[in-house]
Amino acid sequence: MSFHLEKILEKNWGHSSFRSPQKEIITNVLNQKDVIVLLPTGGGKSICFQIPALVKDGVCIVISPLIALMQNQVENLKQRNIKAVTIPSGSNQNEIVAIFDAIKFGDVKFLYISPERLQSSLIQQKIKELNINLVAIDEAHCISEWGHDFRPSYRNIAILKKQLENVNFIALTATANKKVLEDIANNLQLDKPVTFKKSFYRENLAYQVFKIEDKLERLKQIFYKTKTPAIVYVNSRKKTVELSNFLNANQYKSTYYHAGLTALEKQTAFNNWLTEKTPIIVATNAFGMGIDKENVGLVIHYNIPNNIENYVQETGRAGRNGNKAFGVLLYNENDIFLHKKQTENSIPSIAEIKKIHQKLYQNFSVAYGEFSEIIYEFNFQEFCRKYKLHPLKTATTITLLSNYGIIELQNSFQNKSTLTFIGSHQSILNFTQKNKKLKDFVHTVLRTYGGVFENEIKINEFLLAKKAHITSTQVIKNLQNLDALGLVKYHAVTSDSLLTFLVPREDDKTINRHSKEMQHFLVQKKEKAIYFVNFITNHNICRSKQILSYFNEKTSKNCGICDVCIANKKRVLIDVSNQIIHLLIKEVNLSSKEISNQLQIAEQDILIHLQLLLSQDKILINHQNKYHLKK
């Protein structure tokens, strides 16, 4: 079996051996045990359920909270020639039936599904008809009120435990403390689960927190010294652009990334960073899903993250290749003030949640009592402006409404632009003969996408730009010109989200059902923000120790490489140097061994300090290898 597992790993993922404790987890899953897995970011959680699912006959159900994350994992599996599907947002009953038929008869190995979908009696019935070999719950911390991203719909996953009596479960998370792990086991009704918990300690990752006024100047200093792929996290879309422009103006190649970019812009930014055309990417926390770049050597937080879970997850994207890496956080007193103020401003009251919820239905003219099955295009900024709503409180409310299964919000990141040639073959030919500038471009489009005359085809402007040897902006301009001339029908992806209402409009009644849990979530959010400020401002305890303590890991060992440890080393260095000087004032000439004996400090450490004092021209050494003060 062992050799068999390694063969599957090498064939599909290109690795010759497993990381600890992947193989032990897989073995327990194959032995029909319920398993809880806590592996820090980059620990290789997906392989822990994907390989057992490939070994066993049947289909693995993967429950995941984010549509974009599901689509990303499905695409990754397809690239490895492994059949995987998800149920697209807004699918009607006939489309859902067709998807399950494809699973049943099409040798599909993975069905990715959101916890909200499990509430559907149709989907529950269709799951019964499948040969399910494993249920994997990704981001399992969402099941706990004590987790940083509580999602009540996760509580309903236990339906599958009753429905699939002989199927074992694996629950996976990157960030959970003891209380959260207990909640996962209890709420999922796991049967004597085997828990695998890898330490959050990263010996190659130096956490460094610097209180500094001129953060821009420090950024330049960091990138002057550190030539490595890097991520700079900021707290606003506007700041991604400003900071990227600043770095580029100072000859540091960078790009920017945020949720408001079009799918094409995101893809271009990501590819430029991945290929290191622009080795620095300045991003909001929207940049996180599916990042698997091993040689990231530096993650900088230019602004303060919301909580320690986010900080650990984002910083953990550095140093995955095992080389020394840095997680740098820059702050000043004003940042602390703004962070506290922003936390307060992002926590709505129940009355404000009710108002925003009501305005969403009102915005799309959904009547009281009506259940709308329409998928709406939704622009967040426009919505806030229209109803004079506070953006931070509105963003928190929309997250809560999504988490509680009231709405479904799909970002356009995975959507594709569409194109159809509506002119005849002859009219296109006549056009290209008269328009030499567009001739090569049109031929590139036709060579790249077959069937574009008969059907609406999903296209990738970035790919067309590469093939036509022009910029993606020029591709869009060319397609818009062809559309204006009536030769094609081009629908470009916008930055809008897609919103679906999952329940009928009942206004206050809907919120009242969840108000107690919502209030608890908001209190937790505030407490976590306060805890993180305390972490930042604690310059006495090793950063790794503080992080490990939060996740219920006890250690007496300092990491030795964080800002606190380095500062402590410098303090010790100064103290011992002063002791040597005071000793040499009393005793004129002393060898390193004599100094070591008198101060009762290891000679090896004394030699380091003596070298420092010699370099500072404070002491001299004579022909007998004895040290004395310089007169």
PDB file of C-alpha atoms in Angstrom, residues 416-425 427-428 442 445-446 449-459 464 478-492:
ATOM      1  CA  LYS A 416     -15.059  34.655 -18.358  1.00  0.00           C
ATOM      2  CA  SER A 417     -15.778  37.172 -21.087  1.00  0.00           C
ATOM      3  CA  THR A 418     -17.867  35.792 -23.984  1.00  0.00           C
ATOM      4  CA  LEU A 419     -17.636  36.270 -27.743  1.00  0.00           C
ATOM      5  CA  THR A 420     -19.790  35.357 -30.754  1.00  0.00           C
ATOM      6  CA  PHE A 421     -19.114  36.234 -34.398  1.00  0.00           C
ATOM      7  CA  ILE A 422     -22.513  37.417 -35.705  1.00  0.00           C
ATOM      8  CA  GLY A 423     -21.323  38.465 -39.159  1.00  0.00           C
ATOM      9  CA  SER A 424     -21.114  35.844 -41.933  1.00  0.00           C
ATOM     10  CA  HIS A 425     -17.821  34.235 -42.882  1.00  0.00           C
ATOM     11  CA  SER A 427     -18.466  39.623 -44.284  1.00  0.00           C
ATOM     12  CA  ILE A 428     -15.609  38.908 -41.863  1.00  0.00           C
ATOM     13  CA  VAL A 442      -9.182  38.350 -36.163  1.00  0.00           C
ATOM     14  CA  VAL A 445      -9.166  34.771 -32.489  1.00  0.00           C
ATOM     15  CA  LEU A 446     -10.529  32.306 -35.075  1.00  0.00           C
ATOM     16  CA  TYR A 449     -11.527  29.502 -30.525  1.00  0.00           C
ATOM     17  CA  GLY A 450     -13.360  27.066 -32.781  1.00  0.00           C
ATOM     18  CA  GLY A 451     -17.138  27.308 -33.077  1.00  0.00           C
ATOM     19  CA  VAL A 452     -17.165  31.038 -32.411  1.00  0.00           C
ATOM     20  CA  PHE A 453     -19.564  31.554 -35.368  1.00  0.00           C
ATOM     21  CA  GLU A 454     -22.093  29.057 -34.038  1.00  0.00           C
ATOM     22  CA  ASN A 455     -21.991  29.553 -30.249  1.00  0.00           C
ATOM     23  CA  GLU A 456     -21.245  32.047 -27.511  1.00  0.00           C
ATOM     24  CA  ILE A 457     -17.692  31.098 -26.513  1.00  0.00           C
ATOM     25  CA  LYS A 458     -15.923  31.897 -23.232  1.00  0.00           C
ATOM     26  CA  ILE A 459     -12.641  33.627 -24.018  1.00  0.00           C
ATOM     27  CA  LEU A 464      -5.315  36.241 -26.926  1.00  0.00           C
ATOM     28  CA  ASN A 478     -10.101  45.497 -30.752  1.00  0.00           C
ATOM     29  CA  LEU A 479     -13.054  43.385 -29.592  1.00  0.00           C
ATOM     30  CA  GLN A 480     -15.021  46.498 -28.599  1.00  0.00           C
ATOM     31  CA  ASN A 481     -14.395  47.971 -32.071  1.00  0.00           C
ATOM     32  CA  LEU A 482     -15.588  44.762 -33.765  1.00  0.00           C
ATOM     33  CA  ASP A 483     -18.661  44.784 -31.509  1.00  0.00           C
ATOM     34  CA  ALA A 484     -19.436  48.424 -32.428  1.00  0.00           C
ATOM     35  CA  LEU A 485     -19.211  47.487 -36.112  1.00  0.00           C
ATOM     36  CA  GLY A 486     -21.783  44.702 -35.619  1.00  0.00           C
ATOM     37  CA  LEU A 487     -19.395  41.904 -36.544  1.00  0.00           C
ATOM     38  CA  VAL A 488     -19.176  40.295 -33.105  1.00  0.00           C
ATOM     39  CA  LYS A 489     -21.084  40.249 -29.844  1.00  0.00           C
ATOM     40  CA  TYR A 490     -18.538  40.803 -27.065  1.00  0.00           C
ATOM     41  CA  HIS A 491     -19.488  40.723 -23.394  1.00  0.00           C
ATOM     42  CA  ALA A 492     -16.551  41.680 -21.172  1.00  0.00           C
TER      43      ALA A 492
END
